[in-house]
Short mmCIF file of C-alpha atoms in Angstrom, two decimals:
data_model
loop_
_atom_site.label_atom_id
_atom_site.label_comp_id
_atom_site.label_asym_id
_atom_site.label_seq_id
_atom_site.Cartn_x
_atom_site.Cartn_y
_atom_site.Cartn_z
CA MET A 27 55.39 8.39 5.38
CA ARG A 28 56.73 9.23 1.97
CA SER A 29 53.39 10.49 0.69
CA ILE A 30 52.76 12.52 3.88
CA ILE A 31 56.08 14.32 3.44
CA SER A 32 55.36 15.00 -0.22
CA ILE A 33 51.85 16.29 0.55
CA LEU A 34 53.33 18.67 3.13
CA LEU A 35 55.87 19.82 0.56
CA LEU A 36 53.12 20.32 -2.03
CA ALA A 37 51.01 22.29 0.47
CA PHE A 38 53.98 24.57 1.08
CA ILE A 39 54.50 25.07 -2.68
CA ALA A 40 50.75 25.68 -3.14
CA TRP A 41 50.78 28.35 -0.43
CA GLY A 42 53.72 30.03 -2.14
CA ILE A 43 52.10 30.04 -5.56
CA VAL A 44 48.63 31.08 -4.38
CA THR A 45 49.91 34.09 -2.41
CA VAL A 46 51.52 35.39 -5.60
CA ILE A 47 48.78 34.47 -8.08
CA GLY A 48 45.83 35.40 -5.83
CA GLU A 49 46.54 39.07 -6.52
CA ILE A 50 45.79 38.74 -10.25
CA PRO A 51 42.23 39.83 -11.13
CA PHE A 52 40.22 37.50 -13.40
CA GLY A 53 38.59 38.63 -16.63
CA THR A 54 40.18 42.05 -17.04
CA GLU A 55 42.57 43.28 -19.67
CA LYS A 56 46.15 42.81 -18.57
CA SER A 57 48.55 43.38 -21.44
CA ARG A 58 48.70 46.53 -23.53
CA VAL A 59 50.46 44.65 -26.34
CA GLY A 60 47.44 42.31 -26.57
CA GLY A 61 45.20 45.33 -27.07
CA HIS A 62 47.47 46.53 -29.85
CA TYR A 63 47.27 43.15 -31.60
CA VAL A 64 43.47 43.17 -31.38
CA ASP A 65 43.09 46.77 -32.61
CA GLN A 66 45.82 47.00 -35.25
CA GLY A 67 46.61 43.34 -36.07
CA ARG A 68 44.20 43.01 -38.96
CA GLU A 69 45.38 46.17 -40.72
CA GLU A 70 49.06 45.50 -40.11
CA THR A 71 49.19 41.85 -41.18
CA GLY A 72 46.00 41.22 -43.19
CA ALA A 73 45.18 38.05 -41.25
CA SER A 74 41.65 37.67 -39.87
CA ASN A 75 42.80 35.24 -37.18
CA ILE A 76 44.69 37.43 -34.73
CA VAL A 77 46.38 34.48 -33.00
CA THR A 78 47.87 33.51 -36.38
CA SER A 79 49.10 37.05 -36.97
CA VAL A 80 50.81 36.96 -33.55
CA VAL A 81 52.35 33.52 -34.10
CA LEU A 82 53.67 34.12 -37.62
CA ASN A 83 54.09 37.86 -37.95
CA TYR A 84 54.78 39.60 -34.67
CA ARG A 85 56.48 36.56 -33.14
CA GLY A 86 57.57 34.78 -36.34
CA PHE A 87 61.16 34.37 -35.25
CA ASP A 88 59.97 32.66 -32.06
CA THR A 89 57.98 30.23 -34.20
CA LEU A 90 61.11 29.39 -36.21
CA GLY A 91 62.78 28.47 -32.91
CA GLU A 92 59.74 26.37 -31.95
CA VAL A 93 59.89 24.47 -35.25
CA THR A 94 63.59 23.87 -34.61
CA VAL A 95 62.86 22.46 -31.14
CA LEU A 96 60.34 20.03 -32.63
CA PHE A 97 62.90 19.03 -35.27
CA VAL A 98 65.59 18.40 -32.64
CA ALA A 99 63.14 16.34 -30.54
CA ALA A 100 62.27 14.19 -33.57
CA ILE A 101 65.98 13.69 -34.33
CA GLY A 102 66.67 12.81 -30.68
CA LEU A 103 63.85 10.26 -30.68
CA GLY A 104 65.25 8.68 -33.83
CA ALA A 105 68.73 8.54 -32.30
CA ALA A 106 67.48 7.07 -29.01
CA LEU A 107 65.58 4.29 -30.78
CA ALA A 108 68.05 3.66 -33.61
CA THR A 109 70.68 1.73 -31.65
CA ARG A 110 68.35 -0.84 -30.11
CA ARG A 111 69.09 -4.54 -30.46
CA LYS A 112 67.32 -6.36 -33.24
CA LYS A 113 64.41 -8.44 -32.07
CA GLU A 114 63.17 -11.44 -33.97
CA LYS A 115 60.25 -10.55 -36.21
CA ARG A 116 56.87 -11.29 -34.72
CA GLU A 117 54.07 -12.64 -36.86
CA ILE A 118 51.71 -9.78 -37.66
CA GLU A 119 48.12 -10.85 -37.99
CA PRO A 120 46.51 -8.95 -40.89
CA ALA A 121 43.46 -6.85 -40.05
CA SER A 122 40.00 -7.81 -41.24
CA LEU A 123 38.79 -6.66 -44.67
CA VAL A 124 36.37 -4.10 -43.19
CA LEU A 125 39.09 -2.43 -41.09
CA TYR A 126 41.60 -2.50 -43.94
CA THR A 127 39.23 -0.99 -46.48
CA GLY A 128 37.93 1.56 -43.98
CA CYS A 129 41.45 2.78 -43.24
CA ARG A 130 42.31 3.08 -46.91
CA PHE A 131 39.05 4.95 -47.54
CA LEU A 132 39.48 7.39 -44.65
CA PHE A 133 43.19 8.10 -45.20
CA PRO A 134 42.86 10.62 -48.10
CA LEU A 135 39.86 12.31 -46.46
CA ILE A 136 41.81 12.95 -43.25
CA LEU A 137 44.74 14.26 -45.31
CA LEU A 138 42.33 16.61 -47.11
CA PHE A 139 40.93 17.88 -43.81
CA GLY A 140 44.45 18.48 -42.47
CA GLY A 141 45.32 20.38 -45.63
CA TYR A 142 42.18 22.49 -45.28
CA ILE A 143 43.08 23.34 -41.68
CA PHE A 144 46.58 24.55 -42.48
CA ILE A 145 45.72 26.38 -45.71
CA HIS A 146 42.98 28.38 -43.96
CA GLY A 147 45.10 29.07 -40.88
CA HIS A 148 44.87 32.84 -41.31
CA LEU A 149 41.05 32.85 -41.61
CA THR A 150 39.67 30.19 -39.26
CA PRO A 151 40.76 28.53 -36.01
CA GLY A 152 43.67 26.24 -36.79
CA GLY A 153 46.93 26.53 -38.62
CA GLY A 154 50.09 24.71 -39.55
CA PHE A 155 50.67 22.91 -36.27
CA GLN A 156 47.09 21.74 -35.86
CA GLY A 157 46.81 20.74 -39.53
CA GLY A 158 50.13 18.89 -39.30
CA ALA A 159 48.86 16.97 -36.26
CA ILE A 160 45.70 15.97 -38.20
CA VAL A 161 47.85 14.79 -41.15
CA ALA A 162 49.93 12.70 -38.73
CA SER A 163 46.74 11.19 -37.26
CA ALA A 164 45.94 9.86 -40.76
CA PHE A 165 49.27 8.02 -40.64
CA ILE A 166 48.46 6.61 -37.18
CA LEU A 167 45.25 5.18 -38.65
CA VAL A 168 47.16 3.50 -41.48
CA TYR A 169 49.83 2.15 -39.12
CA LEU A 170 47.23 0.65 -36.81
CA GLY A 171 44.71 -0.52 -39.39
CA CYS A 172 46.87 -1.64 -42.34
CA ARG A 173 49.87 -3.21 -40.62
CA GLY A 174 52.84 -3.59 -42.91
CA ARG A 175 52.30 -0.40 -44.87
CA ARG A 176 55.09 2.09 -44.19
CA ILE A 177 55.90 5.59 -45.30
CA SER A 178 59.18 6.00 -47.13
CA GLU A 179 61.75 7.60 -44.83
CA THR A 180 63.41 9.44 -47.73
CA VAL A 181 60.16 11.09 -48.79
CA SER A 182 59.24 12.19 -45.27
CA LYS A 183 62.75 13.57 -44.61
CA THR A 184 62.67 15.45 -47.95
CA ILE A 185 59.27 17.04 -47.22
CA GLU A 186 60.42 17.96 -43.72
CA SER A 187 63.63 19.61 -44.96
CA LEU A 188 61.78 21.47 -47.74
CA GLY A 189 59.27 22.83 -45.20
CA GLY A 190 62.05 24.17 -42.98
CA LEU A 191 63.90 25.57 -45.99
CA VAL A 192 60.81 27.45 -47.26
CA PHE A 193 60.37 29.06 -43.83
CA VAL A 194 63.98 30.28 -43.66
CA VAL A 195 64.11 31.38 -47.32
CA VAL A 196 60.87 33.39 -47.04
CA GLY A 197 62.29 35.05 -43.92
CA LEU A 198 65.57 35.89 -45.66
CA VAL A 199 63.75 37.29 -48.72
CA GLY A 200 61.80 39.54 -46.34
CA LEU A 201 65.09 40.67 -44.82
CA ALA A 202 66.58 41.38 -48.27
CA VAL A 203 63.52 43.23 -49.60
CA GLY A 204 62.67 45.33 -46.58
CA GLY A 205 66.06 45.44 -44.91
CA HIS A 206 64.51 45.95 -41.46
CA TYR A 207 63.98 42.58 -39.87
CA PHE A 208 63.75 38.86 -40.49
CA LEU A 209 60.34 37.55 -41.73
CA LEU A 210 59.11 40.90 -43.01
CA ASN A 211 55.67 40.56 -44.60
CA PHE A 212 56.75 41.67 -48.09
CA LEU A 213 53.87 40.29 -50.18
CA PRO A 214 50.69 42.34 -50.78
CA LYS A 215 48.15 41.97 -47.96
CA GLY A 216 45.25 41.28 -50.33
CA GLU A 217 41.58 41.59 -49.45
CA LEU A 218 40.55 40.83 -45.88
CA ASN A 219 38.70 37.56 -45.13
CA THR A 220 39.71 35.93 -48.43
CA LEU A 221 42.03 32.99 -49.01
CA PHE A 222 44.67 35.02 -50.84
CA SER A 223 45.37 37.55 -48.13
CA ALA A 224 47.86 38.20 -45.34
CA GLY A 225 50.99 38.08 -47.54
CA ILE A 226 53.51 35.47 -46.43
CA ILE A 227 51.40 33.98 -43.60
CA PRO A 228 49.61 31.27 -45.69
CA ILE A 229 52.92 30.29 -47.34
CA LEU A 230 54.61 29.89 -43.97
CA TYR A 231 51.68 27.95 -42.52
CA ILE A 232 51.64 25.55 -45.49
CA ALA A 233 55.38 24.97 -45.02
CA ILE A 234 54.86 24.39 -41.28
CA GLY A 235 51.93 22.06 -41.96
CA PHE A 236 54.01 19.83 -44.24
CA LYS A 237 56.96 19.93 -41.87
CA VAL A 238 55.00 19.11 -38.71
CA GLY A 239 52.97 16.43 -40.50
CA SER A 240 56.02 14.59 -41.82
CA GLU A 241 57.90 14.99 -38.52
CA LEU A 242 55.06 13.54 -36.44
CA ALA A 243 54.58 10.76 -38.99
CA GLY A 244 58.30 9.99 -38.60
CA VAL A 245 57.94 9.90 -34.79
CA ILE A 246 55.00 7.49 -35.10
CA ASP A 247 57.02 5.40 -37.56
CA HIS A 248 59.90 5.06 -35.08
CA LEU A 249 57.62 4.17 -32.18
CA MET A 250 55.63 1.64 -34.24
CA GLU A 251 58.84 -0.02 -35.40
CA GLU A 252 59.48 -0.66 -31.72
CA SER A 253 56.23 -2.58 -31.22
CA GLU A 254 56.63 -4.85 -34.21
CA MET B 5 40.56 34.13 -8.70
CA ILE B 6 39.18 30.71 -7.78
CA VAL B 7 39.76 29.46 -11.35
CA TYR B 8 43.46 30.20 -11.01
CA VAL B 9 43.52 28.12 -7.83
CA LEU B 10 41.89 25.23 -9.72
CA ALA B 11 44.58 25.42 -12.42
CA ILE B 12 47.25 25.39 -9.70
CA LEU B 13 45.51 22.39 -8.11
CA LEU B 14 45.86 20.52 -11.41
CA PHE B 15 49.53 21.51 -11.49
CA LEU B 16 50.02 20.16 -7.96
CA ILE B 17 48.34 16.86 -8.88
CA GLY B 18 50.95 16.48 -11.61
CA LEU B 19 53.75 17.39 -9.19
CA TYR B 20 52.44 14.85 -6.66
CA GLY B 21 52.55 12.18 -9.37
CA ILE B 22 56.16 13.01 -10.20
CA VAL B 23 57.24 12.92 -6.54
CA VAL B 24 55.35 9.80 -5.43
CA LYS B 25 54.90 7.51 -8.44
CA ARG B 26 57.59 5.01 -9.34
CA ASN B 27 56.49 3.92 -12.79
CA LEU B 28 58.33 5.84 -15.52
CA ILE B 29 55.24 6.04 -17.75
CA LYS B 30 53.17 7.46 -14.87
CA ILE B 31 55.89 10.05 -14.29
CA VAL B 32 55.70 11.08 -17.95
CA ILE B 33 51.90 11.37 -17.69
CA SER B 34 52.27 13.50 -14.53
CA LEU B 35 54.66 15.78 -16.39
CA MET B 36 52.05 16.19 -19.12
CA ILE B 37 49.38 17.04 -16.53
CA MET B 38 51.66 19.77 -15.14
CA GLU B 39 52.23 21.08 -18.65
CA TYR B 40 48.53 21.29 -19.43
CA ALA B 41 47.82 22.96 -16.09
CA ILE B 42 50.25 25.73 -17.05
CA ASN B 43 48.67 26.02 -20.50
CA LEU B 44 45.22 26.28 -18.89
CA PHE B 45 46.52 28.97 -16.53
CA PHE B 46 47.85 30.96 -19.50
CA ALA B 47 44.53 30.74 -21.33
CA LEU B 48 42.76 31.92 -18.15
CA ILE B 49 45.15 34.88 -17.80
CA GLY B 50 44.15 36.04 -21.30
CA TYR B 51 40.40 35.85 -20.64
CA ARG B 52 38.37 39.05 -20.66
CA GLU B 53 34.84 39.30 -19.34
CA GLY B 54 32.45 38.57 -22.24
CA GLY B 55 35.27 38.33 -24.77
CA ALA B 56 34.98 36.42 -28.05
CA ALA B 57 37.64 34.31 -29.78
CA PRO B 58 40.07 36.72 -31.48
CA ILE B 59 39.07 36.03 -35.09
CA HIS B 60 37.50 38.62 -37.39
CA THR B 61 34.75 37.08 -39.50
CA GLU B 62 32.38 38.25 -42.21
CA GLU B 63 29.46 38.42 -39.77
CA LEU B 64 31.32 40.63 -37.34
CA GLY B 65 32.40 42.96 -40.14
CA ASP B 66 34.14 46.07 -38.89
CA ASN B 67 32.17 46.30 -35.66
CA MET B 68 34.38 46.63 -32.64
CA VAL B 69 33.91 43.41 -30.71
CA LEU B 70 35.51 42.63 -27.39
CA PHE B 71 38.14 39.98 -27.99
CA VAL B 72 40.10 37.97 -25.46
CA ASP B 73 43.85 38.61 -25.29
CA PRO B 74 45.49 36.77 -28.23
CA LEU B 75 49.04 36.82 -26.84
CA PRO B 76 48.68 34.05 -24.20
CA GLN B 77 46.90 31.89 -26.79
CA ALA B 78 49.83 32.26 -29.19
CA LEU B 79 52.25 31.38 -26.40
CA VAL B 80 50.21 28.32 -25.44
CA LEU B 81 50.25 27.20 -29.09
CA THR B 82 54.05 27.26 -28.93
CA ALA B 83 54.10 25.48 -25.56
CA ILE B 84 51.80 22.66 -26.73
CA VAL B 85 54.02 21.86 -29.72
CA ILE B 86 57.21 21.88 -27.67
CA GLY B 87 55.48 19.78 -25.00
CA LEU B 88 54.61 17.22 -27.65
CA GLY B 89 58.25 17.04 -28.77
CA THR B 90 59.62 16.61 -25.26
CA THR B 91 56.97 14.01 -24.39
CA ALA B 92 57.86 11.95 -27.46
CA LEU B 93 61.53 12.12 -26.48
CA LEU B 94 60.74 11.04 -22.89
CA VAL B 95 58.66 8.12 -24.11
CA SER B 96 61.50 6.98 -26.37
CA PHE B 97 63.91 7.09 -23.40
CA ALA B 98 61.42 5.08 -21.32
CA VAL B 99 61.24 2.49 -24.12
CA ARG B 100 65.03 2.22 -24.19
CA ILE B 101 65.22 1.88 -20.39
CA TYR B 102 62.59 -0.85 -20.46
CA GLU B 103 64.60 -2.75 -23.04
CA LYS B 104 67.72 -2.54 -20.89
CA TYR B 105 66.25 -3.32 -17.45
CA ASP B 106 62.93 -5.03 -18.31
CA THR B 107 61.11 -2.76 -15.86
CA PHE B 108 59.58 0.73 -15.64
CA ASP B 109 60.16 0.88 -11.85
CA VAL B 110 62.60 3.70 -11.06
CA ARG B 111 63.79 1.94 -7.87
CA LYS B 112 65.11 -0.99 -9.88
CA ILE B 113 66.90 1.14 -12.45
CA ARG B 114 70.00 1.62 -10.32
CA LYS B 115 72.62 -0.78 -11.50
CA LEU B 116 74.79 0.48 -14.32
CA ARG B 117 74.68 -2.36 -16.80
CA GLY B 118 76.91 -2.20 -19.81
#
């Protein structure tokens, strides 16, 4: 009975959505602003990856808000799990030598790959958020494979705060230098398709990479604490 | 046209899960399915016939290539990160509720227990 009613409700919602969305043609150009980004984006920002130029240059302020949302979610998760009652410590069985050594061997390589992804965010697919997620996956590996090893909370909080601070300070310097708007790209654009190009974009993406990586590692730390 | 309908179908599967399922973890997973259906829909909106990924490379040089619309991709990037944050928060609430009531069943989480 319950599922029949809900399926009827869903069919009604589906009809409503499809009548609106069915009008949209597939595979044609829809937004003029997208065309502007494709045509002018490389000259205006110096970034080869147009998605990066949109995320950090045209919509940089939006990205600052996004980083703030992630920060608030991480804080909320910490607060929700902080007041739990203390459970008696369970015996943790140590992993086998092969697993332990493998984790320790792979950990720096994964960190290196994450760093590569967020440093080259303006040239190749990827960027600060993706690189940060890869860095956090290195910490998941260590938490699962080498039980008992923890990251220091002070270090991760410091890195996270520094990342946020760099973002805001770079934005304010742009405002002071140009005087037009927040996050103005005030550094020289450099040569296209090289690492040192696109002005402030690589700096911001490195800051975001560190921030997201340490935040996600903190989230994993809180959730793993729960299971021990 | 039909691809949009498929994305909406995925969205409705997620909505069905939220309405019908009673396990908190399954509800969180359904929410994630809805989220990814919307992201997929955005990526489909930005598609242009025969378009390439919007990245200039050495090989392409200065030739004018047809790129897909980068704006929906940038928006989806934002949405994925925020979705991750909210999902982590939901999971932490589910963990807390399980500690309090020893169940994930939403029907049994009724009594206010101090």
